[in-house]
Coordinates of C-alpha atoms and ligand atoms in Angstrom, one line a residue:
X1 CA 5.6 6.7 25.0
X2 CA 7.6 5.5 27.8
X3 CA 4.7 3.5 29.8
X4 CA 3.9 1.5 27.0
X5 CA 4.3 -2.0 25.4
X6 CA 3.7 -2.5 21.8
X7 CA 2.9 -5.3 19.9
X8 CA 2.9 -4.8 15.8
X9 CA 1.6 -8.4 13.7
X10 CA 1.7 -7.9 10.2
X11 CA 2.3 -10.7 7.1
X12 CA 5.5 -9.2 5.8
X13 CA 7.8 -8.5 8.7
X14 CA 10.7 -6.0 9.1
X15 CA 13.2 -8.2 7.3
X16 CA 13.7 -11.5 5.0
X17 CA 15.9 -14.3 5.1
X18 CA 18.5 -14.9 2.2
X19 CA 21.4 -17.9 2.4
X20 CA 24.7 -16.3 1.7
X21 CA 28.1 -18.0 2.2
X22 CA 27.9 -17.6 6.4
X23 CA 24.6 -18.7 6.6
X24 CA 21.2 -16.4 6.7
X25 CA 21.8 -12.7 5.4
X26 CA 18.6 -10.4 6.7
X27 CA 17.3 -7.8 3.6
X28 CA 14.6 -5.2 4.0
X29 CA 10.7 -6.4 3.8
X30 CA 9.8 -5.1 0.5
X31 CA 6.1 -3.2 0.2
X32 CA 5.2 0.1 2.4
X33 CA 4.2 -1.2 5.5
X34 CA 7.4 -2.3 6.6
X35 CA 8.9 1.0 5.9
X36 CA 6.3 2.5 7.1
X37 CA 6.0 0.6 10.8
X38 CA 10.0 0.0 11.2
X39 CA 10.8 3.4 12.4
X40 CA 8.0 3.1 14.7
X41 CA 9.4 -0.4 16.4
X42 CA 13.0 1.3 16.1
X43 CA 11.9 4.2 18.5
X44 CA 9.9 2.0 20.9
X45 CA 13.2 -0.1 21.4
X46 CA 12.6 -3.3 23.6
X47 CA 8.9 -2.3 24.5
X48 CA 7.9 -3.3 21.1
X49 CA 7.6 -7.2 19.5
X50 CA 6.9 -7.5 15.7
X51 CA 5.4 -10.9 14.7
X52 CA 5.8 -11.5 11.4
X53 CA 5.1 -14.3 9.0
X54 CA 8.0 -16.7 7.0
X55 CA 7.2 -15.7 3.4
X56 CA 9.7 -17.8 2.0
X57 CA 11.3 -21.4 2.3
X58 CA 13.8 -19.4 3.4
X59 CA 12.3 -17.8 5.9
X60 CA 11.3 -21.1 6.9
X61 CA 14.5 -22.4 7.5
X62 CA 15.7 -19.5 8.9
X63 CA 12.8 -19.6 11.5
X64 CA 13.1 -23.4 13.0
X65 CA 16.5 -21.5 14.4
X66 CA 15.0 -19.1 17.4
X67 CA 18.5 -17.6 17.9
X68 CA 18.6 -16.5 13.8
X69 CA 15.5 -15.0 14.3
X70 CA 16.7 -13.5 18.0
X71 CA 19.4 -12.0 16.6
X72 CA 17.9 -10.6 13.3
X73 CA 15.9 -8.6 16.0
X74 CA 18.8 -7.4 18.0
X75 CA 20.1 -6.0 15.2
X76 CA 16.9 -4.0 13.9
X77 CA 16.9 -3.1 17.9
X78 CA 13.4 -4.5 18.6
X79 CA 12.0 -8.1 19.3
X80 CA 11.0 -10.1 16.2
X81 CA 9.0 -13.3 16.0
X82 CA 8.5 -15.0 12.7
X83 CA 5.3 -17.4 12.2
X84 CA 6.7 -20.6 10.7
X85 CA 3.8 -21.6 8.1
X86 CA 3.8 -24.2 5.8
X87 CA 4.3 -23.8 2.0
X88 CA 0.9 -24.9 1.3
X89 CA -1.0 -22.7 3.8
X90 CA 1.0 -19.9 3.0
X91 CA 0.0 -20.0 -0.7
X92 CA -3.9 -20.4 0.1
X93 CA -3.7 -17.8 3.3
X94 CA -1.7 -15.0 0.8
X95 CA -2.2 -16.0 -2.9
X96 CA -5.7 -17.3 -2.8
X97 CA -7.6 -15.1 0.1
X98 CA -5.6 -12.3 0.9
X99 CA -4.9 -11.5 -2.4
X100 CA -7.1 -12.4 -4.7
X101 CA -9.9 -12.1 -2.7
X102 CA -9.8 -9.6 -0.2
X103 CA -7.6 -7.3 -2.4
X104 CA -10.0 -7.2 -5.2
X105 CA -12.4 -7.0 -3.1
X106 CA -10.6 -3.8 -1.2
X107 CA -10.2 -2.3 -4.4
X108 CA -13.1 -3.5 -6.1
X109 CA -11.5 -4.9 -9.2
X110 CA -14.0 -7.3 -9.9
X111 CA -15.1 -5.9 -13.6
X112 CA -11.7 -4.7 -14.0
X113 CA -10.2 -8.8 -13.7
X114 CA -13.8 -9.8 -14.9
X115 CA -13.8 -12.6 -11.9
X116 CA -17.6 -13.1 -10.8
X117 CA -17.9 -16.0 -8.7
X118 CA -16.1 -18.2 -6.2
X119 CA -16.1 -22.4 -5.6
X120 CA -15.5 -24.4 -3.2
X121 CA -11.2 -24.0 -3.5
X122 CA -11.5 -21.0 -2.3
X123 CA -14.0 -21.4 0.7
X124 CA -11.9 -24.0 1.8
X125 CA -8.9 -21.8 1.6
X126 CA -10.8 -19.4 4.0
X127 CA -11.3 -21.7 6.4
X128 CA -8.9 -23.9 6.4
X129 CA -5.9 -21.5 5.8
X130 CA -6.9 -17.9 6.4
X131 CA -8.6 -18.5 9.6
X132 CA -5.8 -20.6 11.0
X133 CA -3.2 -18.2 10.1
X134 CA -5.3 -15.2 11.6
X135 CA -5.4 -17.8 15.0
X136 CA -1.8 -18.1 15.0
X137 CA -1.0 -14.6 14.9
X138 CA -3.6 -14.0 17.4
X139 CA -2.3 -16.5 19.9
X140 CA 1.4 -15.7 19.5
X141 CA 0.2 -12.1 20.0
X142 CA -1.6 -13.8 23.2
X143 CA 1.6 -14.6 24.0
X144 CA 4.1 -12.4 23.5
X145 CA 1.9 -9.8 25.4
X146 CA 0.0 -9.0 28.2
X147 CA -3.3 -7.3 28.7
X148 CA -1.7 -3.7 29.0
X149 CA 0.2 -4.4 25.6
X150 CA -0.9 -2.3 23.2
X151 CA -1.6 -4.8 19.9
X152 CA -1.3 -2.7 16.0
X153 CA -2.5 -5.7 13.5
X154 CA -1.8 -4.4 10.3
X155 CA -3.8 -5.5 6.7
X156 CA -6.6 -7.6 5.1
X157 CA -4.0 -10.6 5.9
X158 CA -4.9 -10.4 9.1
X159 CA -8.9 -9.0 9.2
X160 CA -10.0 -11.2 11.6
X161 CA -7.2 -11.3 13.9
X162 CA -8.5 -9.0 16.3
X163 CA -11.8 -11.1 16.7
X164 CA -9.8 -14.3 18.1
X165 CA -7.5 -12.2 20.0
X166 CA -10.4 -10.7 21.8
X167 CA -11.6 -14.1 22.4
X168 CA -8.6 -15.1 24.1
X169 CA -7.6 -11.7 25.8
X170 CA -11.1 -9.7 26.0
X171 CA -9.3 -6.8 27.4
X172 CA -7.0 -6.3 25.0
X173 CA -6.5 -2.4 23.2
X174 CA -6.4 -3.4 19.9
X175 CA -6.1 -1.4 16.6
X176 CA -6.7 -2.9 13.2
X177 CA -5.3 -0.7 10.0
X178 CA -5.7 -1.0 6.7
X179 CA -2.9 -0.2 4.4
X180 CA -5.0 -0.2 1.1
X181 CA -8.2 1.5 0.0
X182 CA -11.6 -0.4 1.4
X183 CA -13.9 0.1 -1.3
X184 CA -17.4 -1.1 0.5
X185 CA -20.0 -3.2 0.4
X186 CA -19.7 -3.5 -3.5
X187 CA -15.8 -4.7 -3.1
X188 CA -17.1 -7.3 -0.1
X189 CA -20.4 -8.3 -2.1
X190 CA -19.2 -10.7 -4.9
X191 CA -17.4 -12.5 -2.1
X192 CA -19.0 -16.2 -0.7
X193 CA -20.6 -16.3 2.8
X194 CA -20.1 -16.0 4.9
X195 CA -16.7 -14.0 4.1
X196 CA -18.3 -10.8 4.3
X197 CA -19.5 -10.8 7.8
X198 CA -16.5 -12.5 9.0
X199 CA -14.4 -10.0 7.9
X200 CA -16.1 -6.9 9.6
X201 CA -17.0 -8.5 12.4
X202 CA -12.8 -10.1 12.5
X203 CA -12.4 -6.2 12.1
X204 CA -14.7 -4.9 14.7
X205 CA -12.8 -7.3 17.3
X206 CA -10.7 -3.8 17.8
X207 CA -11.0 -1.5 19.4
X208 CA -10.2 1.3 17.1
X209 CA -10.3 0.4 13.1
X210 CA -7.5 2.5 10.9
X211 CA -8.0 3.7 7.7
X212 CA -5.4 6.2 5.5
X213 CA -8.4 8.3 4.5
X214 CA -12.1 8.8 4.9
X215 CA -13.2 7.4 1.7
X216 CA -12.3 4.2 2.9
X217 CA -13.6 4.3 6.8
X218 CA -16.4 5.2 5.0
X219 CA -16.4 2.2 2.9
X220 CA -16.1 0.5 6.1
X221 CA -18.8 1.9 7.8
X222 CA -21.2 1.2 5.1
X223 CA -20.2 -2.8 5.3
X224 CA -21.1 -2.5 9.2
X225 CA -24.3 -1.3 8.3
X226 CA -24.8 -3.8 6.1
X227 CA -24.2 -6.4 8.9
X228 CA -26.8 -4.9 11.0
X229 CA -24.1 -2.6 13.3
X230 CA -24.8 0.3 14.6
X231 CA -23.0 3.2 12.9
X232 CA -22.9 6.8 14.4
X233 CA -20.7 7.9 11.1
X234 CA -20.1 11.3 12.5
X235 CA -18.5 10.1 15.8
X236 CA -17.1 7.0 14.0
X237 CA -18.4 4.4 16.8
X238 CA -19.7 1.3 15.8
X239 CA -21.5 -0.5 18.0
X240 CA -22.2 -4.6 17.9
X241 CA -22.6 -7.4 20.4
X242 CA -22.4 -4.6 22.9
X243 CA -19.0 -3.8 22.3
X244 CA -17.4 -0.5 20.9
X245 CA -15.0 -0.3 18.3
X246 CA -14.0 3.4 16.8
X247 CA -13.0 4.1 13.2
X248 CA -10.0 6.8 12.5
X249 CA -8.3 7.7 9.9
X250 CA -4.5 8.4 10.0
X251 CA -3.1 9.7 6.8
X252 CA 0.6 8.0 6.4
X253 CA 3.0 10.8 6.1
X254 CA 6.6 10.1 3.9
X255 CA 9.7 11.0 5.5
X256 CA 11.3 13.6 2.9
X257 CA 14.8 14.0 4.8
X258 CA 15.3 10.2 4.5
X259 CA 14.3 10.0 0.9
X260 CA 16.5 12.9 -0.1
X261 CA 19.3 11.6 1.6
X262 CA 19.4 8.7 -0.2
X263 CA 18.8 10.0 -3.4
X264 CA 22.7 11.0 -3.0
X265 CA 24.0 7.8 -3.3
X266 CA 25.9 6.9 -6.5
X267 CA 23.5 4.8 -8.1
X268 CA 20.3 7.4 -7.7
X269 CA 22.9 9.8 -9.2
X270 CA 24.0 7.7 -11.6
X271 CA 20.3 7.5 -12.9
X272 CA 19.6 10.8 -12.5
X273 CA 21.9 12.0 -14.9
X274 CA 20.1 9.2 -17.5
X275 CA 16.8 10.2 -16.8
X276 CA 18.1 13.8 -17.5
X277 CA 19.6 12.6 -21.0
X278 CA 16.4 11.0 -21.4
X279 CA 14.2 14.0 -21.5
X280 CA 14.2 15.6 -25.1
X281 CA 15.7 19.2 -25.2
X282 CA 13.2 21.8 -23.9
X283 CA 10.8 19.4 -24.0
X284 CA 9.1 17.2 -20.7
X285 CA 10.0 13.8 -19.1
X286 CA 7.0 12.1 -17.9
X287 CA 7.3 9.4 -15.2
X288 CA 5.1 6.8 -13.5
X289 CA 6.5 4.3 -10.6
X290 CA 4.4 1.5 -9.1
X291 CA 4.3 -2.0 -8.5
X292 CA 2.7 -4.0 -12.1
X293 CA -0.6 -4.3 -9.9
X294 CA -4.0 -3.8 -11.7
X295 CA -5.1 -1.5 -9.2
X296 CA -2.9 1.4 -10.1
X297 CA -4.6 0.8 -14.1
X298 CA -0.7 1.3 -15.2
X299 CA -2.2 0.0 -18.7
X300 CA -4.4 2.7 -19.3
X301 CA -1.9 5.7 -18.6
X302 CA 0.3 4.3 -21.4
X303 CA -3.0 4.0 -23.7
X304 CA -3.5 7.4 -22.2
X305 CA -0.4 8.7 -23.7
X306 CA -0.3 6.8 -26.9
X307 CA -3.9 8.5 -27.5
X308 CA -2.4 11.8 -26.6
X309 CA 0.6 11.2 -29.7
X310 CA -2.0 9.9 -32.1
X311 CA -3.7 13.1 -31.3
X312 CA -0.8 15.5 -31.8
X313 CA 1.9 12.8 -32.9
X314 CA 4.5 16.8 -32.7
X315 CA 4.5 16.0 -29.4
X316 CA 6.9 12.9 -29.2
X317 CA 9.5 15.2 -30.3
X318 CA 9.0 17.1 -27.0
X319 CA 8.1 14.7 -24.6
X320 CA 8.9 10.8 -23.6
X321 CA 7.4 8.3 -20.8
X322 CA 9.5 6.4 -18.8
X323 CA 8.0 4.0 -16.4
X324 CA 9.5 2.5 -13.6
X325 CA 6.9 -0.7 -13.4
X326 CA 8.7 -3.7 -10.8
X327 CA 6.5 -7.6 -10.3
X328 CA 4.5 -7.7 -7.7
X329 CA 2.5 -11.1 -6.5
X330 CA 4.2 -12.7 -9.3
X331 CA 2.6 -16.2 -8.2
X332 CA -0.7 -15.2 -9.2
X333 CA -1.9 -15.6 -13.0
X334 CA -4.0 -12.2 -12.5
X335 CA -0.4 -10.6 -12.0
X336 CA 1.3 -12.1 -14.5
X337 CA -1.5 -11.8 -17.4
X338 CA -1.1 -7.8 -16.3
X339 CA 3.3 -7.8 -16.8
X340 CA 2.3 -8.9 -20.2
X341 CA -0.5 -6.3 -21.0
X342 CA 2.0 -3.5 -19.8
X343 CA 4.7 -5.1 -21.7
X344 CA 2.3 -5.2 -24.8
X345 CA 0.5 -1.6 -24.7
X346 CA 4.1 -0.6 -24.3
X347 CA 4.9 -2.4 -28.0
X348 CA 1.8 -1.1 -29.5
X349 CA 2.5 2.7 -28.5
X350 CA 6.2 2.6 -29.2
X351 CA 5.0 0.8 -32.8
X352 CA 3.4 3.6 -33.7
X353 CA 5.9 6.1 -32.2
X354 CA 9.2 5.1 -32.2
X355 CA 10.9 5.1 -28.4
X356 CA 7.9 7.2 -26.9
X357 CA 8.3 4.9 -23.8
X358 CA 10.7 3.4 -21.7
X359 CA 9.9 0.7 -19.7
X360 CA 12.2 -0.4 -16.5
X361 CA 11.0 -3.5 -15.0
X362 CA 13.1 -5.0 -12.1
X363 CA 13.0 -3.5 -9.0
X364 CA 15.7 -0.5 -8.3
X365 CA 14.1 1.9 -5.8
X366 CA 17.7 4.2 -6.3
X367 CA 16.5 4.0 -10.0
X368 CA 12.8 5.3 -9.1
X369 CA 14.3 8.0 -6.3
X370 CA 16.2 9.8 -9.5
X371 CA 12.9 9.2 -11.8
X372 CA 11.0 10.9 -8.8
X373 CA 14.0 14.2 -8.9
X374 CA 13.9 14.2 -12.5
X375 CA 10.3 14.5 -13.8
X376 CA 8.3 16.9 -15.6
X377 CA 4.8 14.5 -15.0
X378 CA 4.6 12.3 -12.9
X379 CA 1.5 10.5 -13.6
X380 CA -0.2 8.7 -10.8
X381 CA -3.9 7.4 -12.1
X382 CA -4.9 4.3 -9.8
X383 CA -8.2 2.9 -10.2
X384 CA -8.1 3.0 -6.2
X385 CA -5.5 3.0 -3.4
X386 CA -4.9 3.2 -0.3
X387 CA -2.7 6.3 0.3
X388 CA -0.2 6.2 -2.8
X389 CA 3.3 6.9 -1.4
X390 CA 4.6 8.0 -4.9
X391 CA 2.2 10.9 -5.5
X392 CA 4.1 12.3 -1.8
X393 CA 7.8 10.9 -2.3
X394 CA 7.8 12.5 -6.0
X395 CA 6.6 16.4 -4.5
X396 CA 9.1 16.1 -2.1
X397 CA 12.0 15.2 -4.2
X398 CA 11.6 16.6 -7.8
X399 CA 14.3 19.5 -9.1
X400 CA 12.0 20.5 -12.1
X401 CA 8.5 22.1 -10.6
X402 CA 7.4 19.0 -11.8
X403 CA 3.2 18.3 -12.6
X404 CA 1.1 15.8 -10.6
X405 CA -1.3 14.0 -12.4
X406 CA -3.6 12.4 -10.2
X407 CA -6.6 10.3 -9.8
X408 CA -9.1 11.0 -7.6
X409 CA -8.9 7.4 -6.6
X410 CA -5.6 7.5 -4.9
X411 CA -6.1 8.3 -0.9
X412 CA -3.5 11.5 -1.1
X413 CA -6.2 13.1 -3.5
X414 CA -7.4 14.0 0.0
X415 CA -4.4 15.7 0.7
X416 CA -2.8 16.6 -2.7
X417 CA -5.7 17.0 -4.8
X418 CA -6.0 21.0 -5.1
X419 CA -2.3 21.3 -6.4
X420 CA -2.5 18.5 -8.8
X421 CA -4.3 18.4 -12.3
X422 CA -6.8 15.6 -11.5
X423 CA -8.2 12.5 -13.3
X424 CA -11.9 12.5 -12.2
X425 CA -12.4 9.0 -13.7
X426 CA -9.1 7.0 -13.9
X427 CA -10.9 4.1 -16.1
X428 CA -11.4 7.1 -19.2
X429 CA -8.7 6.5 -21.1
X430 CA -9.6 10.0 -23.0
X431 CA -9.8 11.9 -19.7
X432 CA -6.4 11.0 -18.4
X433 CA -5.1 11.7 -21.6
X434 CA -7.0 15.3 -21.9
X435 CA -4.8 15.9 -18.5
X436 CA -1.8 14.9 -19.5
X437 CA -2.4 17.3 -22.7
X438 CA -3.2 19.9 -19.5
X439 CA -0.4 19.3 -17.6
X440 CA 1.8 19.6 -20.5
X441 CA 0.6 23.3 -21.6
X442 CA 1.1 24.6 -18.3
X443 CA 3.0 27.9 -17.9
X444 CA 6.3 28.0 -15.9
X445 CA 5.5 29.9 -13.4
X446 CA 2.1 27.8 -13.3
X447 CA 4.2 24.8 -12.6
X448 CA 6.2 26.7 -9.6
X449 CA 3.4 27.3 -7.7
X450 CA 1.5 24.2 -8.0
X451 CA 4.7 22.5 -7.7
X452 CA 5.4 24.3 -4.2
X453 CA 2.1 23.7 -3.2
X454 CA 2.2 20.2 -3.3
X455 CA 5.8 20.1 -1.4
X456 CA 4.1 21.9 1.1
X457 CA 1.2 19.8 1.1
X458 CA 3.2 16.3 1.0
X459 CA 5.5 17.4 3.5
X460 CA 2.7 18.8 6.0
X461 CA 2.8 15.8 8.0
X462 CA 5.8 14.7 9.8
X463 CA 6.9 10.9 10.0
X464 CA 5.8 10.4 13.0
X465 CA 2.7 11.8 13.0
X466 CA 1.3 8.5 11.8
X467 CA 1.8 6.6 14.7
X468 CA 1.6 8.6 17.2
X469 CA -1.8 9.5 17.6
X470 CA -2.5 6.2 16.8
X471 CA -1.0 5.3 20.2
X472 CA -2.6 8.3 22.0
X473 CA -5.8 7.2 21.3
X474 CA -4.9 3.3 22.2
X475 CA -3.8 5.0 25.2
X476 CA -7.0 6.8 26.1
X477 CA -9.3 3.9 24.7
X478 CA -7.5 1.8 27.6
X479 CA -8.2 4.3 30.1
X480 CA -11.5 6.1 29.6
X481 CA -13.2 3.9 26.5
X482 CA -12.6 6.6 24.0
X483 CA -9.9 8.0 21.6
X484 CA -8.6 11.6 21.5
X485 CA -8.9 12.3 18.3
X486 CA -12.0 12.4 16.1
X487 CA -13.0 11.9 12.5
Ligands
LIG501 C1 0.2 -3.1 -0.3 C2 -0.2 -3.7 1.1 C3 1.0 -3.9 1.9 C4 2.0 -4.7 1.2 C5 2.3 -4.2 -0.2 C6 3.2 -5.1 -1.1 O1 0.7 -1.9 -0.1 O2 -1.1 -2.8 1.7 O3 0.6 -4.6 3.1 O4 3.2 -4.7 1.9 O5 1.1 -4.0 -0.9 O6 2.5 -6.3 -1.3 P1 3.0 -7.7 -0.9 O7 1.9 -8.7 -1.3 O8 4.2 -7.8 -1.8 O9 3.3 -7.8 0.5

């Protein structure tokens, strides 16, 4: 990779801003994509510039100072550029479009949230927010690099970034990928115009379009034909306006040695020897961690397991739930009316058997590392999602041969799905409490091999086989117009 120049854009950078008592403190970017893409800058050293966006006042303030954000990047080893952008903007370009609307719509929760049509609020918050944020980052990228950069834009935040960058720089290599799942025409559909077309075609201004797994380039690909693209699926060329984009999928891997390492520390031990208390003798600890975010249908597993007691109520001797359940998108009413339903299916199942659940709900990833070494579940059931980095991070840690229960809607069903018990449909309550009932009755030596199975299967891909082919078929799209690898 030495030849290269790389320019990463995403909406949460590498780092945030606090105020501590000598001025800004740095703290990690919460979500998966900045883990995920900070190793990545790391190795690439001073070829690589991350532009970012202030997602805070404090980031605000931290950003009309060039030389705080200067040295925040010296110290991660990398160049950083933050994107100052107003409060206002920032809540209509995240809270009202990127998240309510394209993440819905990416996971097609529109029965789910019951939300069926949009006004005039939120067409204005297209156009007057989205599309300027998605210029700015496309004209700092402009900027910051040259036409032999290689440009990653990362996220629905920025779907149409790649279309104005190509206006300005029409040589550009660009990738676009997409972190969650991409549901398809049916996630796009309930969406105004012209916000469907805008969005594939912001998309198709790359040059190669990213997905985890093929369930959702092929959600993709069915929206291009819907626009009137060309679409040779097997190859995974579009072809518009004359131009070529590819579609790839690149499964993000987990990096076990990193995750076991800090599983060590005090505080995962210290919680580890809780959630070992925790489980009743002989019996099984079952454990679920995830953001409170509708997508990942956390109500339903606990109604899953409260059906499961009223079925064979013996079994709360033997087993309990813990649930390691942090806020997410805490601005938005959607996400705040679902903290309450998981806070009151949590009630109803403990009312009618005492304790059967423990609920943990601030943030403590050392907390969720021990939960993750300590379970006899672990039940992942999202209604849809884009990889699932739980369903891998638990296989790789757990001490106990522990079960995977997991819906076929999570991306790593692609990957994990013959070693785990599935759930076929993750909206029947009675199905994903059947498994559970499966998972449960399995043998011990049943529970070994499925268990080293899935270690083998979540560890098959090394860190840095996400990025890297990425970049080798940037590479070879710069030099001869196509990728390396195919779908
Ligand atoms: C998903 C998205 C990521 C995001 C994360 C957390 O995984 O794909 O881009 O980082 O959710 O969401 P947030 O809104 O807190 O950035």
């Amino acid at each position: 990779m030495d030849d290269i120049s790389v320019v990463l854009a995403s909406n949460r950078g590498p780092v945030s801003f606090t105020e501590g008592p000598d001025g800004f403190e740095t703290k990690r970017g919460a979500g998966g994509l900045s883990g995920a893409v900070d190793p990545v800058a790391r190795r690439l050293g001073e070829r690589a510039v991350w532009i970012c966006a202030t997602n805070s006042d404090v980031d605000r303030a931290a950003a009309e100072d060039p030389d705080v954000v200067d040295r925040a990047g010296a110290e991660l080893g990398y160049g950083l550029r933050m994107i100052d952008i107003p409060h206002e903007t920032y809540a209509r370009y995240y809270d009202v479009v990127s998240n309510r609307m394209l993440w819905f719509a990416n996971h097609c929760l529109w029965d789910e949230l019951d939300i069926h049509d949009f006004g005039a609020d939120e067409l204005a918050a297209w156009s007057e927010a989205y599309e300027p944020v998605n210029r700015r980052f496309a004209e700092e990228i402009a900027a910051v690099g040259d036409d032999r950069s290689l440009v990653l834009v990362q996220d629905y935040h920025l779907a149409t970034t790649p279309r104005h960058l190509r206006e300005l720089h029409p040589n550009q290599t660009i990738l676009h990928f997409t972190h969650s799942s991409f549901c398809g025409p049916k996630g796009l559909a309930p969406l105004p115009d012209p916000l469907p077309r805008n969005i594939i075609e912001g998309m198709l201004g790359a040059d190669l379009v990213g997905f985890h797994v093929h369930s959702w380039a092929s959600g993709f690909m069915d929206c291009c034909e819907d626009i009137g693209a060309k679409v040779e699926r097997d190859a995974g060329r579009v072809t518009q306006d004359g131009r070529t984009s590819w579609v790839r999928t690149y499964p993000i891997p987990v990096d076990p040695a990193s995750l076991r390492e800090r599983s060590q520390n005090a505080s995962a031990q210290h919680w580890k020897e809780r959630f070992a208390n925790f489980r009743p003798d002989g019996g099984a600890l079952i454990i679920r961690a995830d953001r409170a975010e509708p997508s990942k249908n956390i109500v339903r597993g606990f109604e899953a397991y409260g059906m499961l007691l009223d079925r064979r109520p013996e079994l709360l001797a033997s087993t309990r739930f813990a649930a390691c359940v942090y806020p997410s998108r805490a601005s938005m009413p959607e996400y705040q009316r679902y903290m309450e339903s998981i806070k009151e299916v949590v009630d109803q199942v403990d009312r009618r058997h005492p304790d059967a659940i423990h609920l943990f709900m601030e943030d403590d990833f050392d907390r969720t590392l021990a939960a993750l070494t300590e379970y006899d579940i672990l039940l992942v059931n999202p209604i849809m999602d884009g990889m699932n980095l739980v369903s891998k991070e638990g296989p790789c840690l757990n001490e106990h041969d522990g079960v995977l229960v997991l819906s076929t809607g999570a991306g790593s069903f692609e990957e994990l799905g013959g070693h785990a018990i599935p759930i076929e449909d993750p909206l029947d309550v009675e199905e994903t409490s059947r498994q559970l009932e499966l998972a449960l009755s399995l043998s011990p030596d049943e529970r070994k091999r499925r268990a080293s199975g899935l270690r083998d299967a979540a560890q098959a891909r090394k860190p840095g086989d996400w990025i890297g082919p990425q970049l080798e078929d940037l590479r070879a799209i710069r030099s001869s117009g196509e990728p390396v690898t195919s779908l």
